[in-house]
Structure formats: structure tokens, C-alpha cells
Amino acid sequence: MTALPPLSRDELERYARHIVMREVGGPGQAKLKAAKVLVVGAGGLGAPLLLYLAAAGVGTIGIVDDDDVALSNLQRQVIFGTGDVGASKAERARDALARLNPHVKVEVHNERLNAGNALPLIGSYDIVADGSDNFETRYLVSDTCYAAKKPLVTAALGVFDASLTTIRAHERRGDGVPNPTYRCLFPEPPPPGTVPACSEAGILGALPGILGSMMALEVIREIVGFGEGLVGRLLMIDARSMRFETLDYSWDKDNPLSGNYAAVTASSGE
């Protein structure tokens, strides 16, 4: 077993509110320091997610995003300021994390995730958090995490609704049944054009802040190992009524990724 890294005097003070918690403590904080987390997307979900992962002391954070900051992003992407408009999201997010916590190493991948780079990128991290805003990337990430045997925290936003779950499809439950994949929930992406983009339908600005923070909480919980996570459970949020519900789901033997007649490969994404 690899020895956990020691915490410096400054880190002990910085993370004191974690360390006094029974569920985290010094060993849990050391696990956070040793962890490598890949965040896909530095947008509405990625902004609070990245900030809270860095604040929590995750040792290495990778950021995958090839987009630049637009003025219309600032209504919800709180990691950026007006002076960042036109600059690389991944690079400006790295700068923000460096200001927040100099103990965190940030790796910038200023590129779009695709079938050619997904496996080597995802394979070099311990856990992946997907805050992407399109179905193509979402399915590519979940399929590749299955192939690379990496846990995945994945979330999606609507105008007033949101969902969050954790995927550990490369593992099995205690009774030997495989854990569900993302495709056990949604076997295939919806037809193009059936779900309007954020630019067309809009989005309530504070909602990504709620969900991105919850993604960070789930990533931290997965790393430290406490509580009941969201494997096999889909958390759904309705911001109109401030209603939170959880849907249980399980492995589908007919799912196209890990089912009895699997037809999807990580390299294709489809």
C-alpha cells in the first residue's frame, strides 16, 4: 500500500475544519492530498466544482476544456471575472485555483475530449468528475471510465432541473451483480435537436452552483470513503419547487456497454 503524503504545518491549519471531523481526520485529508481528479469542463458545473476541490486540498486537479470565456458565461461561471473574457477557460481556472490554494497542483488540458485522447487522459487520474454540457462528451466520458476502470461523478443541468450520480461500473456489488453504467440509466443519447442547448433555453444562474458544489461533495466522499454515495442512485433537483428526490437504479443486462450483448466500445463512444 502506498504511503499517504504528510501534511505540512500550513496544511494542518488550512484544513483544520476537515481534520477535526471524525469522518475525515488527518488520514482522510492525506487521501485528498494524494488524489488526482480530472474535471471535464470548466463551465457552470466546473466552476464551483473546481473551487471546492482546490479548497478541500485535492492534490492534483486536471482541467479539460478547449473553450474561451465569454461574457454570457459570467452569469453562472463564478470562477471567472470580467477581465477573463476572451481568455482560455482552463488557464484562467488554473490561475484562480492557484490563488485559492498554492498546495494544489493544477494540470491544464486545453483541448476537447475526443475518442483519440479520452483513454490516456482519463487513465492518468484516480477519479473523474464530468461537468460537460453535451451528450457526446457525457457518453464518451462514461464509456471511457468503464474501460479505464475509473469512478465517475457525472451531472447534468436543465433550465430548472438537475441530476447527479456516481458510476463505478467496473466494480460489482457485494452480491456479485455488476454496478450499473450510465447507459443503464440512458442507453443512448437523445436524437440531435430534441434537447435545446443552454444558449437556446437558458438556465437559472445559481443552479449550476448548487449542483457543482454537490459534485465536489460526492468526489470528496468517494476519495475519503465515508457515508452513502450515489452509486446506483440518481439525485434529481427541481429548482422551481426546491424539491430533491432520489431514484434507485441497477445494472441492466441489456445495456450496450457492460450488458450480456455489449456493443459499445470506449474508443467509439457509440
PDB file of C-alpha atoms in Angstrom:
ATOM      1  CA  MET A   1       0.000   0.000   0.000  1.00  0.00           C
ATOM      2  CA  THR A   2       1.367   3.425  -0.982  1.00  0.00           C
ATOM      3  CA  ALA A   3       2.160   5.656   1.981  1.00  0.00           C
ATOM      4  CA  LEU A   4      -0.005   8.767   2.233  1.00  0.00           C
ATOM      5  CA  PRO A   5       1.785  12.116   1.918  1.00  0.00           C
ATOM      6  CA  PRO A   6       2.433  14.079   5.126  1.00  0.00           C
ATOM      7  CA  LEU A   7       0.657  17.376   5.758  1.00  0.00           C
ATOM      8  CA  SER A   8       2.739  20.493   6.329  1.00  0.00           C
ATOM      9  CA  ARG A   9       2.128  22.865   9.240  1.00  0.00           C
ATOM     10  CA  ASP A  10       0.375  25.276   6.878  1.00  0.00           C
ATOM     11  CA  GLU A  11      -1.839  22.499   5.516  1.00  0.00           C
ATOM     12  CA  LEU A  12      -2.753  21.368   9.019  1.00  0.00           C
ATOM     13  CA  GLU A  13      -4.040  24.869   9.734  1.00  0.00           C
ATOM     14  CA  ARG A  14      -5.664  25.326   6.334  1.00  0.00           C
ATOM     15  CA  TYR A  15      -7.638  22.080   6.585  1.00  0.00           C
ATOM     16  CA  ALA A  16      -8.272  22.215  10.331  1.00  0.00           C
ATOM     17  CA  ARG A  17     -12.068  22.095   9.936  1.00  0.00           C
ATOM     18  CA  HIS A  18     -11.703  18.842   7.979  1.00  0.00           C
ATOM     19  CA  ILE A  19      -9.162  17.325  10.300  1.00  0.00           C
ATOM     20  CA  VAL A  20     -11.338  17.712  13.394  1.00  0.00           C
ATOM     21  CA  MET A  21     -14.122  15.772  11.670  1.00  0.00           C
ATOM     22  CA  ARG A  22     -14.310  12.106  12.645  1.00  0.00           C
ATOM     23  CA  GLU A  23     -15.263  11.173   9.065  1.00  0.00           C
ATOM     24  CA  VAL A  24     -12.217  12.894   7.542  1.00  0.00           C
ATOM     25  CA  GLY A  25      -9.446  13.483  10.065  1.00  0.00           C
ATOM     26  CA  GLY A  26      -5.764  13.545   9.217  1.00  0.00           C
ATOM     27  CA  PRO A  27      -5.826  10.277   7.207  1.00  0.00           C
ATOM     28  CA  GLY A  28      -8.767  11.479   5.108  1.00  0.00           C
ATOM     29  CA  GLN A  29      -7.084  14.797   4.421  1.00  0.00           C
ATOM     30  CA  ALA A  30      -3.931  12.944   3.389  1.00  0.00           C
ATOM     31  CA  LYS A  31      -6.062  10.891   0.968  1.00  0.00           C
ATOM     32  CA  LEU A  32      -7.335  14.123  -0.560  1.00  0.00           C
ATOM     33  CA  LYS A  33      -3.761  15.375  -0.935  1.00  0.00           C
ATOM     34  CA  ALA A  34      -2.734  12.143  -2.665  1.00  0.00           C
ATOM     35  CA  ALA A  35      -5.726  12.110  -5.035  1.00  0.00           C
ATOM     36  CA  LYS A  36      -5.732  13.038  -8.714  1.00  0.00           C
ATOM     37  CA  VAL A  37      -9.081  14.257 -10.031  1.00  0.00           C
ATOM     38  CA  LEU A  38      -9.878  15.054 -13.661  1.00  0.00           C
ATOM     39  CA  VAL A  39     -12.605  17.656 -14.176  1.00  0.00           C
ATOM     40  CA  VAL A  40     -14.195  17.657 -17.625  1.00  0.00           C
ATOM     41  CA  GLY A  41     -15.480  21.138 -18.380  1.00  0.00           C
ATOM     42  CA  ALA A  42     -14.661  24.416 -16.621  1.00  0.00           C
ATOM     43  CA  GLY A  43     -18.124  25.895 -17.164  1.00  0.00           C
ATOM     44  CA  GLY A  44     -21.209  26.247 -14.998  1.00  0.00           C
ATOM     45  CA  LEU A  45     -20.676  22.984 -13.115  1.00  0.00           C
ATOM     46  CA  GLY A  46     -16.897  23.018 -13.318  1.00  0.00           C
ATOM     47  CA  ALA A  47     -16.578  26.484 -11.770  1.00  0.00           C
ATOM     48  CA  PRO A  48     -17.826  25.670  -8.241  1.00  0.00           C
ATOM     49  CA  LEU A  49     -16.594  22.080  -8.509  1.00  0.00           C
ATOM     50  CA  LEU A  50     -13.018  23.184  -9.180  1.00  0.00           C
ATOM     51  CA  LEU A  51     -13.053  25.812  -6.453  1.00  0.00           C
ATOM     52  CA  TYR A  52     -14.290  23.414  -3.786  1.00  0.00           C
ATOM     53  CA  LEU A  53     -11.931  20.612  -4.815  1.00  0.00           C
ATOM     54  CA  ALA A  54      -8.999  23.003  -4.558  1.00  0.00           C
ATOM     55  CA  ALA A  55     -10.236  24.414  -1.256  1.00  0.00           C
ATOM     56  CA  ALA A  56     -10.583  20.864   0.089  1.00  0.00           C
ATOM     57  CA  GLY A  57      -6.947  20.107  -0.717  1.00  0.00           C
ATOM     58  CA  VAL A  58      -7.219  17.632  -3.596  1.00  0.00           C
ATOM     59  CA  GLY A  59      -3.553  17.262  -4.502  1.00  0.00           C
ATOM     60  CA  THR A  60      -3.755  17.174  -8.294  1.00  0.00           C
ATOM     61  CA  ILE A  61      -6.611  18.582 -10.362  1.00  0.00           C
ATOM     62  CA  GLY A  62      -6.761  18.205 -14.129  1.00  0.00           C
ATOM     63  CA  ILE A  63      -8.944  20.550 -16.200  1.00  0.00           C
ATOM     64  CA  VAL A  64     -10.113  19.567 -19.687  1.00  0.00           C
ATOM     65  CA  ASP A  65     -11.691  22.427 -21.645  1.00  0.00           C
ATOM     66  CA  ASP A  66     -10.860  23.967 -25.012  1.00  0.00           C
ATOM     67  CA  ASP A  67     -13.275  26.899 -24.762  1.00  0.00           C
ATOM     68  CA  ASP A  68     -12.662  30.593 -24.073  1.00  0.00           C
ATOM     69  CA  VAL A  69     -14.503  32.726 -21.527  1.00  0.00           C
ATOM     70  CA  ALA A  70     -17.497  34.594 -22.986  1.00  0.00           C
ATOM     71  CA  LEU A  71     -19.352  37.480 -21.365  1.00  0.00           C
ATOM     72  CA  SER A  72     -22.536  35.382 -21.269  1.00  0.00           C
ATOM     73  CA  ASN A  73     -20.700  32.781 -19.134  1.00  0.00           C
ATOM     74  CA  LEU A  74     -20.329  35.141 -16.188  1.00  0.00           C
ATOM     75  CA  GLN A  75     -23.981  34.843 -15.152  1.00  0.00           C
ATOM     76  CA  ARG A  76     -23.135  31.417 -13.681  1.00  0.00           C
ATOM     77  CA  GLN A  77     -19.441  30.549 -14.147  1.00  0.00           C
ATOM     78  CA  VAL A  78     -18.240  32.225 -10.956  1.00  0.00           C
ATOM     79  CA  ILE A  79     -14.612  31.146 -11.238  1.00  0.00           C
ATOM     80  CA  PHE A  80     -14.133  33.854 -13.894  1.00  0.00           C
ATOM     81  CA  GLY A  81     -14.315  37.656 -13.869  1.00  0.00           C
ATOM     82  CA  THR A  82     -14.972  40.295 -16.496  1.00  0.00           C
ATOM     83  CA  GLY A  83     -11.264  40.635 -17.192  1.00  0.00           C
ATOM     84  CA  ASP A  84     -11.117  36.964 -18.204  1.00  0.00           C
ATOM     85  CA  VAL A  85     -13.408  37.357 -21.225  1.00  0.00           C
ATOM     86  CA  GLY A  86     -11.674  36.038 -24.342  1.00  0.00           C
ATOM     87  CA  ALA A  87      -9.084  34.024 -22.407  1.00  0.00           C
ATOM     88  CA  SER A  88      -8.773  30.241 -22.106  1.00  0.00           C
ATOM     89  CA  LYS A  89     -11.174  28.823 -19.537  1.00  0.00           C
ATOM     90  CA  ALA A  90      -8.776  26.088 -18.466  1.00  0.00           C
ATOM     91  CA  GLU A  91      -5.881  28.504 -17.998  1.00  0.00           C
ATOM     92  CA  ARG A  92      -7.881  31.134 -16.114  1.00  0.00           C
ATOM     93  CA  ALA A  93      -9.404  28.423 -13.936  1.00  0.00           C
ATOM     94  CA  ARG A  94      -5.880  27.221 -13.137  1.00  0.00           C
ATOM     95  CA  ASP A  95      -4.927  30.772 -12.106  1.00  0.00           C
ATOM     96  CA  ALA A  96      -7.974  31.027  -9.835  1.00  0.00           C
ATOM     97  CA  LEU A  97      -7.124  27.731  -8.117  1.00  0.00           C
ATOM     98  CA  ALA A  98      -3.516  28.825  -7.635  1.00  0.00           C
ATOM     99  CA  ARG A  99      -4.713  31.966  -5.864  1.00  0.00           C
ATOM    100  CA  LEU A 100      -7.038  29.919  -3.677  1.00  0.00           C
ATOM    101  CA  ASN A 101      -4.651  27.131  -2.684  1.00  0.00           C
ATOM    102  CA  PRO A 102      -0.953  27.042  -3.631  1.00  0.00           C
ATOM    103  CA  HIS A 103      -0.662  23.469  -2.315  1.00  0.00           C
ATOM    104  CA  VAL A 104      -2.748  22.119  -5.214  1.00  0.00           C
ATOM    105  CA  LYS A 105      -1.138  21.084  -8.496  1.00  0.00           C
ATOM    106  CA  VAL A 106      -3.306  22.015 -11.488  1.00  0.00           C
ATOM    107  CA  GLU A 107      -2.819  20.320 -14.866  1.00  0.00           C
ATOM    108  CA  VAL A 108      -4.321  22.150 -17.840  1.00  0.00           C
ATOM    109  CA  HIS A 109      -5.547  20.184 -20.847  1.00  0.00           C
ATOM    110  CA  ASN A 110      -6.586  22.946 -23.227  1.00  0.00           C
ATOM    111  CA  GLU A 111      -8.212  20.559 -25.676  1.00  0.00           C
ATOM    112  CA  ARG A 112     -11.539  18.961 -26.423  1.00  0.00           C
ATOM    113  CA  LEU A 113     -12.040  15.445 -25.140  1.00  0.00           C
ATOM    114  CA  ASN A 114     -12.406  13.019 -28.044  1.00  0.00           C
ATOM    115  CA  ALA A 115     -12.083   9.341 -28.869  1.00  0.00           C
ATOM    116  CA  GLY A 116      -8.362   9.776 -29.508  1.00  0.00           C
ATOM    117  CA  ASN A 117      -7.332  11.378 -26.219  1.00  0.00           C
ATOM    118  CA  ALA A 118     -10.019  10.248 -23.759  1.00  0.00           C
ATOM    119  CA  LEU A 119      -8.433   6.985 -22.612  1.00  0.00           C
ATOM    120  CA  PRO A 120      -4.898   8.279 -21.934  1.00  0.00           C
ATOM    121  CA  LEU A 121      -6.251  11.377 -20.192  1.00  0.00           C
ATOM    122  CA  ILE A 122      -8.788   9.600 -18.015  1.00  0.00           C
ATOM    123  CA  GLY A 123      -6.436   6.711 -17.339  1.00  0.00           C
ATOM    124  CA  SER A 124      -3.900   9.001 -15.650  1.00  0.00           C
ATOM    125  CA  TYR A 125      -6.303  10.166 -12.891  1.00  0.00           C
ATOM    126  CA  ASP A 126      -7.919   8.441  -9.911  1.00  0.00           C
ATOM    127  CA  ILE A 127     -11.452   9.762 -10.352  1.00  0.00           C
ATOM    128  CA  VAL A 128     -13.306  11.794 -12.984  1.00  0.00           C
ATOM    129  CA  ALA A 129     -15.938  14.493 -12.499  1.00  0.00           C
ATOM    130  CA  ASP A 130     -17.880  15.269 -15.662  1.00  0.00           C
ATOM    131  CA  GLY A 131     -19.473  18.701 -15.925  1.00  0.00           C
ATOM    132  CA  SER A 132     -19.702  18.752 -19.722  1.00  0.00           C
ATOM    133  CA  ASP A 133     -22.682  20.329 -21.438  1.00  0.00           C
ATOM    134  CA  ASN A 134     -23.288  17.937 -24.331  1.00  0.00           C
ATOM    135  CA  PHE A 135     -24.347  14.324 -24.726  1.00  0.00           C
ATOM    136  CA  GLU A 136     -21.462  13.330 -26.987  1.00  0.00           C
ATOM    137  CA  THR A 137     -18.883  14.153 -24.322  1.00  0.00           C
ATOM    138  CA  ARG A 138     -21.007  12.755 -21.493  1.00  0.00           C
ATOM    139  CA  TYR A 139     -21.277   9.324 -23.118  1.00  0.00           C
ATOM    140  CA  LEU A 140     -17.621   9.332 -24.177  1.00  0.00           C
ATOM    141  CA  VAL A 141     -16.520  10.081 -20.616  1.00  0.00           C
ATOM    142  CA  SER A 142     -18.743   7.444 -19.025  1.00  0.00           C
ATOM    143  CA  ASP A 143     -17.782   4.756 -21.538  1.00  0.00           C
ATOM    144  CA  THR A 144     -14.080   5.542 -21.183  1.00  0.00           C
ATOM    145  CA  CYS A 145     -14.252   5.490 -17.377  1.00  0.00           C
ATOM    146  CA  TYR A 146     -15.673   1.986 -17.637  1.00  0.00           C
ATOM    147  CA  ALA A 147     -12.822   0.905 -19.921  1.00  0.00           C
ATOM    148  CA  ALA A 148     -10.190   2.583 -17.736  1.00  0.00           C
ATOM    149  CA  LYS A 149     -11.767   1.253 -14.509  1.00  0.00           C
ATOM    150  CA  LYS A 150     -12.147   4.711 -13.023  1.00  0.00           C
ATOM    151  CA  PRO A 151     -15.001   6.010 -10.837  1.00  0.00           C
ATOM    152  CA  LEU A 152     -17.070   8.814 -12.324  1.00  0.00           C
ATOM    153  CA  VAL A 153     -19.186  11.552 -10.780  1.00  0.00           C
ATOM    154  CA  THR A 154     -21.452  12.894 -13.504  1.00  0.00           C
ATOM    155  CA  ALA A 155     -24.097  15.610 -13.517  1.00  0.00           C
ATOM    156  CA  ALA A 156     -26.466  17.271 -15.962  1.00  0.00           C
ATOM    157  CA  LEU A 157     -28.391  20.539 -15.984  1.00  0.00           C
ATOM    158  CA  GLY A 158     -31.681  21.675 -17.435  1.00  0.00           C
ATOM    159  CA  VAL A 159     -33.336  25.078 -17.199  1.00  0.00           C
ATOM    160  CA  PHE A 160     -34.722  24.479 -13.696  1.00  0.00           C
ATOM    161  CA  ASP A 161     -33.766  20.829 -13.152  1.00  0.00           C
ATOM    162  CA  ALA A 162     -30.562  18.934 -12.488  1.00  0.00           C
ATOM    163  CA  SER A 163     -29.331  15.411 -11.792  1.00  0.00           C
ATOM    164  CA  LEU A 164     -26.281  13.805 -10.228  1.00  0.00           C
ATOM    165  CA  THR A 165     -24.995  10.248  -9.871  1.00  0.00           C
ATOM    166  CA  THR A 166     -21.799   8.295  -9.317  1.00  0.00           C
ATOM    167  CA  ILE A 167     -20.738   5.473 -11.613  1.00  0.00           C
ATOM    168  CA  ARG A 168     -18.436   2.646 -10.542  1.00  0.00           C
ATOM    169  CA  ALA A 169     -19.392   0.312 -13.388  1.00  0.00           C
ATOM    170  CA  HIS A 170     -16.051  -1.521 -13.329  1.00  0.00           C
ATOM    171  CA  GLU A 171     -16.903  -2.925  -9.878  1.00  0.00           C
ATOM    172  CA  ARG A 172     -19.530  -5.286  -8.507  1.00  0.00           C
ATOM    173  CA  ARG A 173     -21.897  -5.135  -5.588  1.00  0.00           C
ATOM    174  CA  GLY A 174     -21.439  -7.368  -2.565  1.00  0.00           C
ATOM    175  CA  ASP A 175     -23.766  -9.948  -4.109  1.00  0.00           C
ATOM    176  CA  GLY A 176     -21.665 -10.174  -7.278  1.00  0.00           C
ATOM    177  CA  VAL A 177     -24.019  -8.208  -9.539  1.00  0.00           C
ATOM    178  CA  PRO A 178     -22.219  -5.557 -11.623  1.00  0.00           C
ATOM    179  CA  ASN A 179     -22.690  -1.943 -10.661  1.00  0.00           C
ATOM    180  CA  PRO A 180     -24.796  -0.025 -13.200  1.00  0.00           C
ATOM    181  CA  THR A 181     -23.311   2.014 -16.021  1.00  0.00           C
ATOM    182  CA  TYR A 182     -24.511   5.401 -17.216  1.00  0.00           C
ATOM    183  CA  ARG A 183     -26.104   3.520 -20.113  1.00  0.00           C
ATOM    184  CA  CYS A 184     -28.188   1.509 -17.657  1.00  0.00           C
ATOM    185  CA  LEU A 185     -29.925   4.808 -16.971  1.00  0.00           C
ATOM    186  CA  PHE A 186     -29.838   6.212 -20.502  1.00  0.00           C
ATOM    187  CA  PRO A 187     -28.867   3.546 -23.070  1.00  0.00           C
ATOM    188  CA  GLU A 188     -28.424   6.015 -25.935  1.00  0.00           C
ATOM    189  CA  PRO A 189     -28.245   9.811 -26.308  1.00  0.00           C
ATOM    190  CA  PRO A 190     -31.455  11.553 -27.392  1.00  0.00           C
ATOM    191  CA  PRO A 191     -31.766  12.367 -31.094  1.00  0.00           C
ATOM    192  CA  PRO A 192     -29.957  15.558 -32.122  1.00  0.00           C
ATOM    193  CA  GLY A 193     -32.069  18.672 -31.699  1.00  0.00           C
ATOM    194  CA  THR A 194     -34.553  17.185 -29.224  1.00  0.00           C
ATOM    195  CA  VAL A 195     -32.926  18.789 -26.161  1.00  0.00           C
ATOM    196  CA  PRO A 196     -32.311  22.557 -26.527  1.00  0.00           C
ATOM    197  CA  ALA A 197     -28.886  23.906 -25.657  1.00  0.00           C
ATOM    198  CA  CYS A 198     -28.333  26.282 -22.754  1.00  0.00           C
ATOM    199  CA  SER A 199     -27.963  29.177 -25.202  1.00  0.00           C
ATOM    200  CA  GLU A 200     -31.455  28.463 -26.536  1.00  0.00           C
ATOM    201  CA  ALA A 201     -33.402  27.507 -23.400  1.00  0.00           C
ATOM    202  CA  GLY A 202     -31.478  29.469 -20.757  1.00  0.00           C
ATOM    203  CA  ILE A 203     -30.512  28.373 -17.273  1.00  0.00           C
ATOM    204  CA  LEU A 204     -31.037  29.737 -13.783  1.00  0.00           C
ATOM    205  CA  GLY A 205     -27.612  31.050 -12.794  1.00  0.00           C
ATOM    206  CA  ALA A 206     -27.460  29.753  -9.216  1.00  0.00           C
ATOM    207  CA  LEU A 207     -28.475  26.187 -10.142  1.00  0.00           C
ATOM    208  CA  PRO A 208     -25.038  25.162 -11.500  1.00  0.00           C
ATOM    209  CA  GLY A 209     -23.568  26.481  -8.248  1.00  0.00           C
ATOM    210  CA  ILE A 210     -25.726  24.102  -6.231  1.00  0.00           C
ATOM    211  CA  LEU A 211     -25.038  21.091  -8.415  1.00  0.00           C
ATOM    212  CA  GLY A 212     -21.325  21.788  -8.921  1.00  0.00           C
ATOM    213  CA  SER A 213     -20.877  22.040  -5.153  1.00  0.00           C
ATOM    214  CA  MET A 214     -22.707  18.739  -4.728  1.00  0.00           C
ATOM    215  CA  MET A 215     -20.397  17.174  -7.308  1.00  0.00           C
ATOM    216  CA  ALA A 216     -17.424  18.312  -5.245  1.00  0.00           C
ATOM    217  CA  LEU A 217     -19.006  16.845  -2.119  1.00  0.00           C
ATOM    218  CA  GLU A 218     -19.508  13.500  -3.878  1.00  0.00           C
ATOM    219  CA  VAL A 219     -15.931  13.465  -5.209  1.00  0.00           C
ATOM    220  CA  ILE A 220     -14.578  14.214  -1.731  1.00  0.00           C
ATOM    221  CA  ARG A 221     -16.771  11.492  -0.246  1.00  0.00           C
ATOM    222  CA  GLU A 222     -15.532   8.996  -2.832  1.00  0.00           C
ATOM    223  CA  ILE A 223     -11.888   9.832  -2.088  1.00  0.00           C
ATOM    224  CA  VAL A 224     -12.124   9.824   1.694  1.00  0.00           C
ATOM    225  CA  GLY A 225     -14.646   6.978   1.882  1.00  0.00           C
ATOM    226  CA  PHE A 226     -17.472   7.929   4.211  1.00  0.00           C
ATOM    227  CA  GLY A 227     -21.258   7.945   4.080  1.00  0.00           C
ATOM    228  CA  GLU A 228     -23.582   6.521   1.440  1.00  0.00           C
ATOM    229  CA  GLY A 229     -22.620   7.599  -2.058  1.00  0.00           C
ATOM    230  CA  LEU A 230     -24.670   7.846  -5.223  1.00  0.00           C
ATOM    231  CA  VAL A 231     -23.679   4.578  -6.891  1.00  0.00           C
ATOM    232  CA  GLY A 232     -26.965   3.159  -8.192  1.00  0.00           C
ATOM    233  CA  ARG A 233     -28.835   6.293  -7.155  1.00  0.00           C
ATOM    234  CA  LEU A 234     -29.788   9.294  -9.290  1.00  0.00           C
ATOM    235  CA  LEU A 235     -30.287  12.513  -7.345  1.00  0.00           C
ATOM    236  CA  MET A 236     -32.758  14.836  -9.067  1.00  0.00           C
ATOM    237  CA  ILE A 237     -33.312  18.509  -8.266  1.00  0.00           C
ATOM    238  CA  ASP A 238     -36.320  20.609  -9.215  1.00  0.00           C
ATOM    239  CA  ALA A 239     -35.364  24.245  -8.617  1.00  0.00           C
ATOM    240  CA  ARG A 240     -38.916  25.505  -9.248  1.00  0.00           C
ATOM    241  CA  SER A 241     -40.225  23.798  -6.119  1.00  0.00           C
ATOM    242  CA  MET A 242     -36.832  23.249  -4.398  1.00  0.00           C
ATOM    243  CA  ARG A 243     -37.559  19.532  -4.403  1.00  0.00           C
ATOM    244  CA  PHE A 244     -34.879  16.861  -4.103  1.00  0.00           C
ATOM    245  CA  GLU A 245     -35.649  13.246  -4.998  1.00  0.00           C
ATOM    246  CA  THR A 246     -33.550  10.120  -5.393  1.00  0.00           C
ATOM    247  CA  LEU A 247     -34.210   7.368  -7.927  1.00  0.00           C
ATOM    248  CA  ASP A 248     -32.643   3.938  -7.399  1.00  0.00           C
ATOM    249  CA  TYR A 249     -31.357   2.166 -10.494  1.00  0.00           C
ATOM    250  CA  SER A 250     -29.397  -1.010 -11.123  1.00  0.00           C
ATOM    251  CA  TRP A 251     -27.404  -2.876 -13.741  1.00  0.00           C
ATOM    252  CA  ASP A 252     -29.363  -3.586 -16.902  1.00  0.00           C
ATOM    253  CA  LYS A 253     -28.307  -6.853 -18.511  1.00  0.00           C
ATOM    254  CA  ASP A 254     -29.280  -5.384 -21.879  1.00  0.00           C
ATOM    255  CA  ASN A 255     -27.260  -2.176 -21.572  1.00  0.00           C
ATOM    256  CA  PRO A 256     -24.971  -1.720 -24.596  1.00  0.00           C
ATOM    257  CA  LEU A 257     -21.771  -1.176 -22.603  1.00  0.00           C
ATOM    258  CA  SER A 258     -21.469  -3.936 -19.993  1.00  0.00           C
ATOM    259  CA  GLY A 259     -24.575  -5.996 -20.703  1.00  0.00           C
ATOM    260  CA  ASN A 260     -24.745  -9.533 -21.978  1.00  0.00           C
ATOM    261  CA  TYR A 261     -24.594  -8.344 -25.571  1.00  0.00           C
ATOM    262  CA  ALA A 262     -22.319  -5.297 -25.220  1.00  0.00           C
ATOM    263  CA  ALA A 263     -21.966  -3.339 -28.439  1.00  0.00           C
ATOM    264  CA  VAL A 264     -20.253  -0.097 -27.340  1.00  0.00           C
ATOM    265  CA  THR A 265     -16.517   0.455 -27.038  1.00  0.00           C
ATOM    266  CA  ALA A 266     -14.764   3.324 -25.290  1.00  0.00           C
ATOM    267  CA  SER A 267     -12.857   4.241 -28.431  1.00  0.00           C
ATOM    268  CA  SER A 268     -16.028   4.852 -30.404  1.00  0.00           C
ATOM    269  CA  GLY A 269     -18.184   6.376 -27.688  1.00  0.00           C
ATOM    270  CA  GLU A 270     -21.167   4.905 -29.517  1.00  0.00           C
TER     271      GLU A 270
END
